[in-house]
One Martini backbone bead per residue (centre of mass of N, CA, C, O) as a GRO file, in nm:
protein
  399
    1MET     BB    1   9.752   6.749   8.816
    2PRO     BB    2   9.832   7.033   8.744
    3LEU     BB    3   9.947   7.350   8.799
    4PRO     BB    4   9.798   7.670   8.767
    5SER     BB    5   9.949   7.932   8.687
    6LYS     BB    6  10.058   8.192   8.726
    7PRO     BB    7   9.914   8.526   8.717
    8LEU     BB    8  10.231   8.617   8.558
    9ALA     BB    9  10.257   8.381   8.299
   10GLY     BB   10  10.358   8.568   7.996
   11LEU     BB   11  10.557   8.782   8.147
   12ASN     BB   12  10.786   9.048   8.042
   13VAL     BB   13  11.110   9.178   8.220
   14ILE     BB   14  11.281   9.407   8.343
   15GLU     BB   15  11.550   9.570   8.477
   16LEU     BB   16  11.697   9.864   8.624
   17GLY     BB   17  11.767   9.835   8.876
   18THR     BB   18  11.834   9.900   9.259
   19LEU     BB   19  11.834   9.835   9.556
   20ILE     BB   20  11.433   9.859   9.619
   21ALA     BB   21  11.268   9.908   9.492
   22GLY     BB   22  11.247   9.836   9.145
   23PRO     BB   23  11.315   9.564   9.249
   24PHE     BB   24  11.084   9.444   9.488
   25ALA     BB   25  10.848   9.535   9.210
   26SER     BB   26  10.998   9.249   9.023
   27ARG     BB   27  10.946   9.073   9.229
   28ILE     BB   28  10.691   9.006   9.242
   29CYS     BB   29  10.658   8.925   8.942
   30ALA     BB   30  10.836   8.676   9.032
   31GLU     BB   31  10.649   8.536   9.231
   32PHE     BB   32  10.387   8.555   8.935
   33GLY     BB   33  10.554   8.449   8.679
   34ALA     BB   34  10.746   8.631   8.568
   35GLN     BB   35  10.986   8.705   8.355
   36VAL     BB   36  11.272   8.798   8.492
   37ILE     BB   37  11.509   8.979   8.440
   38LYS     BB   38  11.834   9.134   8.524
   39VAL     BB   39  12.001   9.432   8.484
   40GLU     BB   40  12.336   9.434   8.521
   41SER     BB   41  12.653   9.539   8.597
   42PRO     BB   42  12.993   9.408   8.509
   43ASP     BB   43  13.039   9.561   8.818
   44GLY     BB   44  12.882   9.416   9.048
   45GLY     BB   45  12.649   9.553   8.988
   46ASP     BB   46  12.451   9.503   9.256
   47PRO     BB   47  12.463   9.687   9.605
   48LEU     BB   48  12.285   9.485   9.750
   49ARG     BB   49  12.510   9.203   9.757
   50LYS     BB   50  12.612   9.389   9.999
   51TRP     BB   51  12.451   9.462  10.186
   52ARG     BB   52  12.435   9.345  10.480
   53LYS     BB   53  12.444   9.062  10.571
   54LEU     BB   54  12.679   8.830  10.513
   55TYR     BB   55  12.757   8.579  10.284
   56GLU     BB   56  13.006   8.510  10.130
   57GLY     BB   57  12.987   8.809  10.064
   58THR     BB   58  12.648   8.769  10.046
   59SER     BB   59  12.369   8.906  10.052
   60LEU     BB   60  12.036   8.788  10.221
   61TRP     BB   61  11.912   8.947  10.057
   62TRP     BB   62  11.983   8.939   9.757
   63PHE     BB   63  11.770   8.647   9.800
   64VAL     BB   64  11.542   8.758   9.801
   65GLN     BB   65  11.488   8.991   9.632
   66ALA     BB   66  11.632   8.832   9.369
   67ARG     BB   67  11.441   8.593   9.353
   68ASN     BB   68  11.346   8.496   9.105
   69LYS     BB   69  11.557   8.577   8.842
   70GLN     BB   70  11.754   8.724   8.587
   71SER     BB   71  12.109   8.733   8.533
   72LEU     BB   72  12.232   9.050   8.303
   73THR     BB   73  12.506   9.153   8.197
   74LEU     BB   74  12.511   9.511   8.108
   75ASN     BB   75  12.668   9.745   7.942
   76LEU     BB   76  12.572  10.081   7.886
   77LYS     BB   77  12.847  10.242   7.746
   78HIS     BB   78  12.765  10.006   7.531
   79PRO     BB   79  12.614   9.998   7.252
   80GLU     BB   80  12.600   9.658   7.252
   81GLY     BB   81  12.446   9.703   7.518
   82VAL     BB   82  12.166   9.886   7.359
   83ALA     BB   83  12.139   9.692   7.230
   84ILE     BB   84  12.025   9.437   7.409
   85LEU     BB   85  11.797   9.556   7.542
   86LYS     BB   86  11.630   9.665   7.298
   87GLN     BB   87  11.624   9.308   7.234
   88LEU     BB   88  11.418   9.271   7.445
   89LEU     BB   89  11.272   9.559   7.431
   90ALA     BB   90  11.033   9.478   7.180
   91ASP     BB   91  10.956   9.186   7.452
   92ALA     BB   92  10.819   9.316   7.620
   93ASP     BB   93  10.593   9.455   7.916
   94ILE     BB   94  10.823   9.563   8.124
   95LEU     BB   95  10.944   9.791   8.288
   96ILE     BB   96  11.224   9.878   8.584
   97GLU     BB   97  11.300  10.170   8.693
   98ASN     BB   98  11.577  10.419   8.914
   99PHE     BB   99  11.676  10.567   8.803
  100ARG     BB  100  11.676  10.908   8.751
  101PRO     BB  101  11.640  11.106   8.570
  102GLY     BB  102  11.709  11.093   8.282
  103VAL     BB  103  11.883  10.884   8.206
  104LEU     BB  104  11.805  10.688   7.957
  105GLU     BB  105  11.817  10.922   7.803
  106LYS     BB  106  12.108  10.953   7.727
  107LEU     BB  107  12.082  10.622   7.632
  108GLY     BB  108  11.865  10.616   7.411
  109LEU     BB  109  11.576  10.551   7.652
  110GLY     BB  110  11.353  10.673   7.639
  111TRP     BB  111  11.006  10.679   7.584
  112ASP     BB  112  11.003  10.703   7.250
  113VAL     BB  113  11.207  10.503   7.151
  114LEU     BB  114  11.011  10.260   7.321
  115HIS     BB  115  10.792  10.275   7.203
  116ALA     BB  116  10.816  10.239   6.920
  117LEU     BB  117  10.986   9.982   6.981
  118ASN     BB  118  10.725   9.930   7.144
  119PRO     BB  119  10.333   9.985   7.192
  120LYS     BB  120  10.297   9.804   7.443
  121LEU     BB  121  10.550   9.928   7.643
  122VAL     BB  122  10.527   9.957   7.978
  123MET     BB  123  10.699  10.203   8.226
  124VAL     BB  124  10.855  10.169   8.583
  125ARG     BB  125  10.942  10.534   8.733
  126LEU     BB  126  11.121  10.505   9.015
  127SER     BB  127  11.178  10.813   9.182
  128GLY     BB  128  11.192  11.087   9.398
  129PHE     BB  129  11.079  11.305   9.173
  130GLY     BB  130  11.006  11.249   8.933
  131GLN     BB  131  10.910  11.376   8.566
  132THR     BB  132  10.904  11.607   8.702
  133GLY     BB  133  10.956  11.943   8.817
  134PRO     BB  134  11.198  12.111   8.977
  135MET     BB  135  11.312  11.780   9.133
  136LYS     BB  136  11.356  11.610   8.926
  137ASP     BB  137  11.686  11.561   8.931
  138GLN     BB  138  11.751  11.477   9.178
  139PRO     BB  139  11.794  11.349   9.442
  140GLY     BB  140  11.624  11.038   9.603
  141PHE     BB  141  11.524  10.879   9.847
  142GLY     BB  142  11.364  10.721  10.097
  143ALA     BB  143  11.423  10.878  10.357
  144VAL     BB  144  11.303  11.166  10.157
  145GLY     BB  145  11.050  11.090  10.118
  146GLU     BB  146  10.922  11.037  10.371
  147SER     BB  147  11.007  11.360  10.497
  148MET     BB  148  10.817  11.490  10.244
  149GLY     BB  149  10.565  11.333  10.271
  150GLY     BB  150  10.542  11.277  10.624
  151LEU     BB  151  10.665  11.049  10.814
  152ARG     BB  152  10.891  11.154  10.974
  153TYR     BB  153  10.706  11.399  11.171
  154ILE     BB  154  10.482  11.183  11.280
  155THR     BB  155  10.760  11.057  11.365
  156GLY     BB  156  10.755  10.979  11.731
  157PHE     BB  157  10.765  11.209  11.977
  158ASP     BB  158  10.766  11.573  12.088
  159ASP     BB  159  11.056  11.625  12.197
  160ARG     BB  160  11.225  11.417  11.969
  161PRO     BB  161  11.288  11.405  11.705
  162PRO     BB  162  11.315  11.228  11.423
  163VAL     BB  163  11.224  10.953  11.314
  164ARG     BB  164  11.255  10.622  11.070
  165THR     BB  165  11.169  10.301  11.099
  166GLY     BB  166  11.346  10.033  11.015
  167ILE     BB  167  11.279  10.047  10.736
  168SER     BB  168  11.238  10.059  10.393
  169ILE     BB  169  10.986  10.210  10.292
  170GLY     BB  170  10.966  10.427  10.066
  171ASP     BB  171  11.053  10.176   9.850
  172SER     BB  172  10.798   9.941   9.947
  173ILE     BB  173  10.582  10.189   9.908
  174ALA     BB  174  10.634  10.245   9.551
  175ALA     BB  175  10.693   9.957   9.456
  176LEU     BB  176  10.381   9.902   9.448
  177TRP     BB  177  10.249  10.099   9.294
  178GLY     BB  178  10.415  10.011   9.042
  179VAL     BB  179  10.268   9.746   9.059
  180ILE     BB  180   9.957   9.887   9.029
  181GLY     BB  181  10.038  10.035   8.761
  182ALA     BB  182  10.149   9.764   8.600
  183LEU     BB  183   9.805   9.659   8.614
  184MET     BB  184   9.666   9.903   8.472
  185ALA     BB  185   9.776   9.860   8.232
  186LEU     BB  186   9.739   9.629   8.094
  187ARG     BB  187   9.456   9.673   8.106
  188HIS     BB  188   9.396   9.831   7.906
  189ARG     BB  189   9.554   9.686   7.646
  190GLU     BB  190   9.365   9.373   7.728
  191VAL     BB  191   9.093   9.503   7.761
  192ASN     BB  192   9.085   9.830   7.569
  193GLY     BB  193   9.326   9.841   7.377
  194GLY     BB  194   9.621   9.977   7.463
  195GLN     BB  195   9.834  10.117   7.527
  196GLY     BB  196  10.103  10.166   7.648
  197GLN     BB  197  10.254  10.332   7.985
  198VAL     BB  198  10.307  10.518   8.218
  199VAL     BB  199  10.441  10.483   8.561
  200ASP     BB  200  10.515  10.759   8.765
  201VAL     BB  201  10.707  10.761   9.121
  202ALA     BB  202  10.726  10.883   9.376
  203LEU     BB  203  10.844  10.871   9.720
  204TYR     BB  204  10.673  11.152   9.815
  205GLU     BB  205  10.422  11.035   9.698
  206ALA     BB  206  10.341  10.754   9.835
  207ILE     BB  207  10.354  10.858  10.124
  208PHE     BB  208  10.175  11.110  10.065
  209ALA     BB  209   9.958  10.894  10.042
  210MET     BB  210   9.935  10.738  10.317
  211MET     BB  211   9.838  11.025  10.533
  212GLU     BB  212   9.513  11.020  10.562
  213SER     BB  213   9.394  11.319  10.710
  214MET     BB  214   9.584  11.556  10.668
  215VAL     BB  215   9.475  11.767  10.477
  216PRO     BB  216   9.213  11.843  10.544
  217GLU     BB  217   9.334  11.920  10.849
  218PHE     BB  218   9.427  12.191  10.753
  219ASP     BB  219   9.262  12.231  10.535
  220VAL     BB  220   9.013  12.315  10.741
  221PHE     BB  221   9.218  12.382  11.022
  222GLY     BB  222   9.464  12.422  11.104
  223PHE     BB  223   9.617  12.075  11.106
  224ILE     BB  224   9.919  11.975  11.273
  225ARG     BB  225  10.039  11.666  11.268
  226GLU     BB  226  10.179  11.512  11.525
  227ARG     BB  227  10.391  11.359  11.761
  228THR     BB  228  10.303  11.080  11.944
  229GLY     BB  229  10.386  10.857  11.970
  230ASN     BB  230  10.203  10.588  12.061
  231ILE     BB  231   9.942  10.766  12.040
  232MET     BB  232   9.620  10.855  11.817
  233PRO     BB  233   9.500  11.117  11.811
  234GLY     BB  234   9.133  11.084  11.840
  235ILE     BB  235   9.239  10.710  11.861
  236THR     BB  236   9.042  10.585  12.183
  237PRO     BB  237   9.237  10.336  12.289
  238SER     BB  238   9.613  10.324  12.191
  239SER     BB  239   9.869  10.143  12.231
  240ILE     BB  240  10.199  10.081  12.399
  241HIS     BB  241  10.227   9.813  12.698
  242THR     BB  242  10.383   9.686  13.009
  243SER     BB  243  10.444   9.471  13.141
  244ALA     BB  244  10.533   9.289  13.441
  245ASP     BB  245  10.789   9.182  13.280
  246GLY     BB  246  10.898   9.374  13.005
  247LYS     BB  247  10.677   9.357  12.799
  248HIS     BB  248  10.528   9.461  12.486
  249VAL     BB  249  10.197   9.609  12.380
  250GLN     BB  250   9.934   9.614  12.145
  251ILE     BB  251   9.684   9.819  12.181
  252GLY     BB  252   9.309   9.805  12.027
  253ALA     BB  253   9.018   9.983  12.225
  254ASN     BB  254   8.817  10.172  11.987
  255GLY     BB  255   8.604  10.097  12.023
  256ASP     BB  256   8.314  10.055  12.159
  257ALA     BB  257   8.236   9.733  12.228
  258ILE     BB  258   8.585   9.709  12.312
  259PHE     BB  259   8.595   9.906  12.520
  260LYS     BB  260   8.419   9.758  12.731
  261ARG     BB  261   8.472   9.500  12.737
  262PHE     BB  262   8.787   9.575  12.835
  263MET     BB  263   8.689   9.714  13.085
  264HIS     BB  264   8.507   9.454  13.199
  265ALA     BB  265   8.799   9.248  13.253
  266ILE     BB  266   8.993   9.475  13.448
  267GLY     BB  267   8.734   9.587  13.647
  268ARG     BB  268   8.632   9.866  13.487
  269ASP     BB  269   8.308   9.911  13.435
  270ASP     BB  270   8.257  10.256  13.521
  271LEU     BB  271   8.376  10.285  13.251
  272ALA     BB  272   8.221  10.095  13.082
  273ASP     BB  273   7.944  10.284  13.202
  274ASP     BB  274   7.967  10.485  13.062
  275PRO     BB  275   7.859  10.749  12.831
  276ALA     BB  276   8.142  10.957  12.830
  277LEU     BB  277   8.260  10.670  12.645
  278ALA     BB  278   8.081  10.563  12.433
  279SER     BB  279   8.309  10.726  12.235
  280ASN     BB  280   8.588  10.834  12.077
  281ASP     BB  281   8.558  11.107  12.150
  282GLY     BB  282   8.490  11.077  12.477
  283ARG     BB  283   8.778  10.957  12.530
  284ASP     BB  284   8.997  11.134  12.403
  285LEU     BB  285   8.928  11.384  12.627
  286ARG     BB  286   9.026  11.124  12.821
  287ARG     BB  287   9.313  11.012  12.750
  288ASP     BB  288   9.512  11.006  13.016
  289GLU     BB  289   9.335  10.833  13.194
  290LEU     BB  290   9.295  10.568  13.023
  291TYR     BB  291   9.591  10.539  13.023
  292ALA     BB  292   9.679  10.505  13.232
  293VAL     BB  293   9.462  10.250  13.351
  294ILE     BB  294   9.617  10.065  13.147
  295ASP     BB  295   9.930  10.048  13.287
  296ARG     BB  296   9.844   9.968  13.545
  297TRP     BB  297   9.771   9.676  13.450
  298ALA     BB  298   9.991   9.593  13.279
  299ARG     BB  299  10.116   9.677  13.567
  300SER     BB  300  10.022   9.394  13.676
  301VAL     BB  301  10.115   9.190  13.471
  302PRO     BB  302  10.166   8.968  13.277
  303LEU     BB  303  10.159   8.859  12.929
  304ASP     BB  304  10.040   8.603  12.910
  305ALA     BB  305   9.765   8.713  13.090
  306MET     BB  306   9.701   8.972  12.938
  307LEU     BB  307   9.696   8.851  12.693
  308GLN     BB  308   9.471   8.648  12.715
  309THR     BB  309   9.261   8.917  12.850
  310LEU     BB  310   9.231   9.001  12.576
  311ASN     BB  311   9.104   8.765  12.399
  312GLU     BB  312   8.844   8.681  12.571
  313ALA     BB  313   8.721   8.994  12.491
  314GLN     BB  314   8.827   9.037  12.264
  315VAL     BB  315   9.080   9.240  12.162
  316PRO     BB  316   9.292   9.408  12.000
  317ALA     BB  317   9.643   9.206  12.015
  318SER     BB  318  10.019   9.246  12.061
  319ARG     BB  319  10.302   9.170  12.023
  320ILE     BB  320  10.609   9.302  11.969
  321TYR     BB  321  10.797   9.139  11.771
  322SER     BB  322  11.083   8.997  11.644
  323ALA     BB  323  11.219   8.731  11.497
  324GLU     BB  324  11.199   8.540  11.686
  325ASP     BB  325  10.916   8.494  11.743
  326MET     BB  326  10.815   8.422  11.502
  327PHE     BB  327  10.884   8.163  11.433
  328SER     BB  328  10.723   8.014  11.649
  329ASP     BB  329  10.417   8.174  11.516
  330PRO     BB  330  10.174   7.951  11.437
  331GLN     BB  331  10.052   8.188  11.210
  332PHE     BB  332  10.296   8.161  11.072
  333LEU     BB  333  10.317   7.882  10.999
  334ALA     BB  334  10.061   7.854  10.902
  335ARG     BB  335  10.048   7.995  10.648
  336GLU     BB  336  10.374   8.081  10.510
  337MET     BB  337  10.622   8.251  10.615
  338PHE     BB  338  10.851   8.040  10.601
  339LEU     BB  339  11.114   7.956  10.380
  340GLN     BB  340  11.286   7.685  10.220
  341ALA     BB  341  11.627   7.769  10.144
  342LYS     BB  342  11.946   7.813   9.926
  343LEU     BB  343  12.203   7.817   9.936
  344PRO     BB  344  12.431   7.729   9.738
  345ASP     BB  345  12.629   7.579   9.958
  346GLY     BB  346  12.344   7.417  10.084
  347THR     BB  347  12.259   7.600  10.268
  348PRO     BB  348  11.974   7.632  10.489
  349PHE     BB  349  11.712   7.857  10.479
  350LYS     BB  350  11.491   8.180  10.568
  351MET     BB  351  11.231   8.254  10.372
  352PRO     BB  352  10.996   8.522  10.319
  353GLY     BB  353  10.667   8.492  10.208
  354ILE     BB  354  10.382   8.478  10.037
  355VAL     BB  355  10.270   8.740   9.911
  356PRO     BB  356   9.975   8.720   9.850
  357LYS     BB  357   9.705   8.510   9.880
  358LEU     BB  358   9.621   8.275   9.600
  359SER     BB  359   9.411   8.028   9.587
  360ASP     BB  360   9.454   8.025   9.230
  361THR     BB  361   9.737   8.120   9.172
  362PRO     BB  362   9.970   8.139   9.369
  363GLY     BB  363  10.331   8.173   9.478
  364SER     BB  364  10.679   8.153   9.441
  365SER     BB  365  10.957   7.985   9.515
  366GLU     BB  366  11.211   7.861   9.308
  367TRP     BB  367  11.515   8.052   9.315
  368VAL     BB  368  11.758   8.227   9.444
  369GLY     BB  369  11.991   8.489   9.405
  370PRO     BB  370  12.169   8.475   9.171
  371GLU     BB  371  12.415   8.541   9.043
  372LEU     BB  372  12.649   8.735   8.867
  373GLY     BB  373  12.577   8.682   8.534
  374GLU     BB  374  12.389   8.373   8.506
  375HIS     BB  375  12.251   8.415   8.236
  376THR     BB  376  12.346   8.552   7.985
  377ALA     BB  377  12.428   8.361   7.785
  378GLN     BB  378  12.158   8.220   7.794
  379LEU     BB  379  12.006   8.507   7.637
  380LEU     BB  380  12.283   8.554   7.487
  381GLY     BB  381  12.150   8.261   7.328
  382GLY     BB  382  11.867   8.307   7.251
  383LEU     BB  383  11.874   8.583   7.034
  384GLY     BB  384  12.157   8.466   6.839
  385TYR     BB  385  12.410   8.398   6.974
  386ASP     BB  386  12.687   8.299   7.020
  387ALA     BB  387  12.972   8.180   7.128
  388ALA     BB  388  13.175   8.368   6.935
  389ALA     BB  389  12.959   8.640   6.996
  390ILE     BB  390  13.016   8.577   7.386
  391ALA     BB  391  13.333   8.648   7.370
  392ARG     BB  392  13.330   8.943   7.201
  393LEU     BB  393  13.139   9.105   7.447
  394ARG     BB  394  13.358   9.057   7.694
  395GLU     BB  395  13.597   9.129   7.568
  396GLN     BB  396  13.476   9.484   7.519
  397GLY     BB  397  13.264   9.491   7.770
  398ALA     BB  398  12.951   9.473   7.672
  399VAL     BB  399  12.927   9.195   7.968
   0.00000   0.00000   0.00000
């Protein structure tokens, strides 16, 4: 029985992105069946190829971020490079770009030009501050978006400066919004008979959209959420605690019934049955007392015993996982969250699995990130260029 097509099979995506936000968005499309052509500068390509840990000169991150993509080198400062890109865009469904606003316009590839060239094209534009507004021309990486969007302000402990999360979360969240916007635009095009449109994602707005109740709390009460370390004021108890053997565990016992089970499980029937603690607002008033109780219990038992007690009481909890913990965890393994792949020299290595899990048309990884320009000749051949023409383009520096 033939395997079903992936859900985005038949879609043509052109990526004019570097580093994280744009490439992560197109990676998701590629994992679920879209043909993704990554356009790179012949002069070194995407800087991500050299970021973090390198294997024989190439980033391990690159092999994941660019999986299932085709690499085409084009010099967009050369008129023939721009002409080739226009040929690709004339038949594309989605363009994903994360240049600073105005860069494509200077190349003669603004929305008015591309929409006239291909009215069905959906253009996903990821930038620091969006395509409009007084800050649109300023450079803005994910760290800046996290700062302006509110995430950095509330992350860390109140007696220390703000801290960052351990990954470039602002770029990745913006990428997710970009994919969501693209799929909405495609539905409008295909179901409602609409044309292509621009999906404008600002990194700071991508973060700002995740800030939960921050806006109404300030507007109604003048309340500014501050850094609170590992606890979440207003939601109690939910924090990280340390076991007798020095391991860290996140415990989320803030549901009313869960709290009661938790207190019974650790021998504090008095707190479980205290009517003042029956709901979250009452518990939050006494959060310091409750956290002290939980800390004392946690310090008295080793990690495995703590997790067993919490699991038996059906209290949501988890050890704080490192990559090493993940590699041997039965849940990660059962959900196929590690894919076996090979580096260019044949060395086996593991990559993150596919998210989300689709029951009928799951995504997959077919190949790892390609060499720079690996598919240039093939793609140009598909546009009608013969070997001599491709050689001429190389000599002129257009590809």
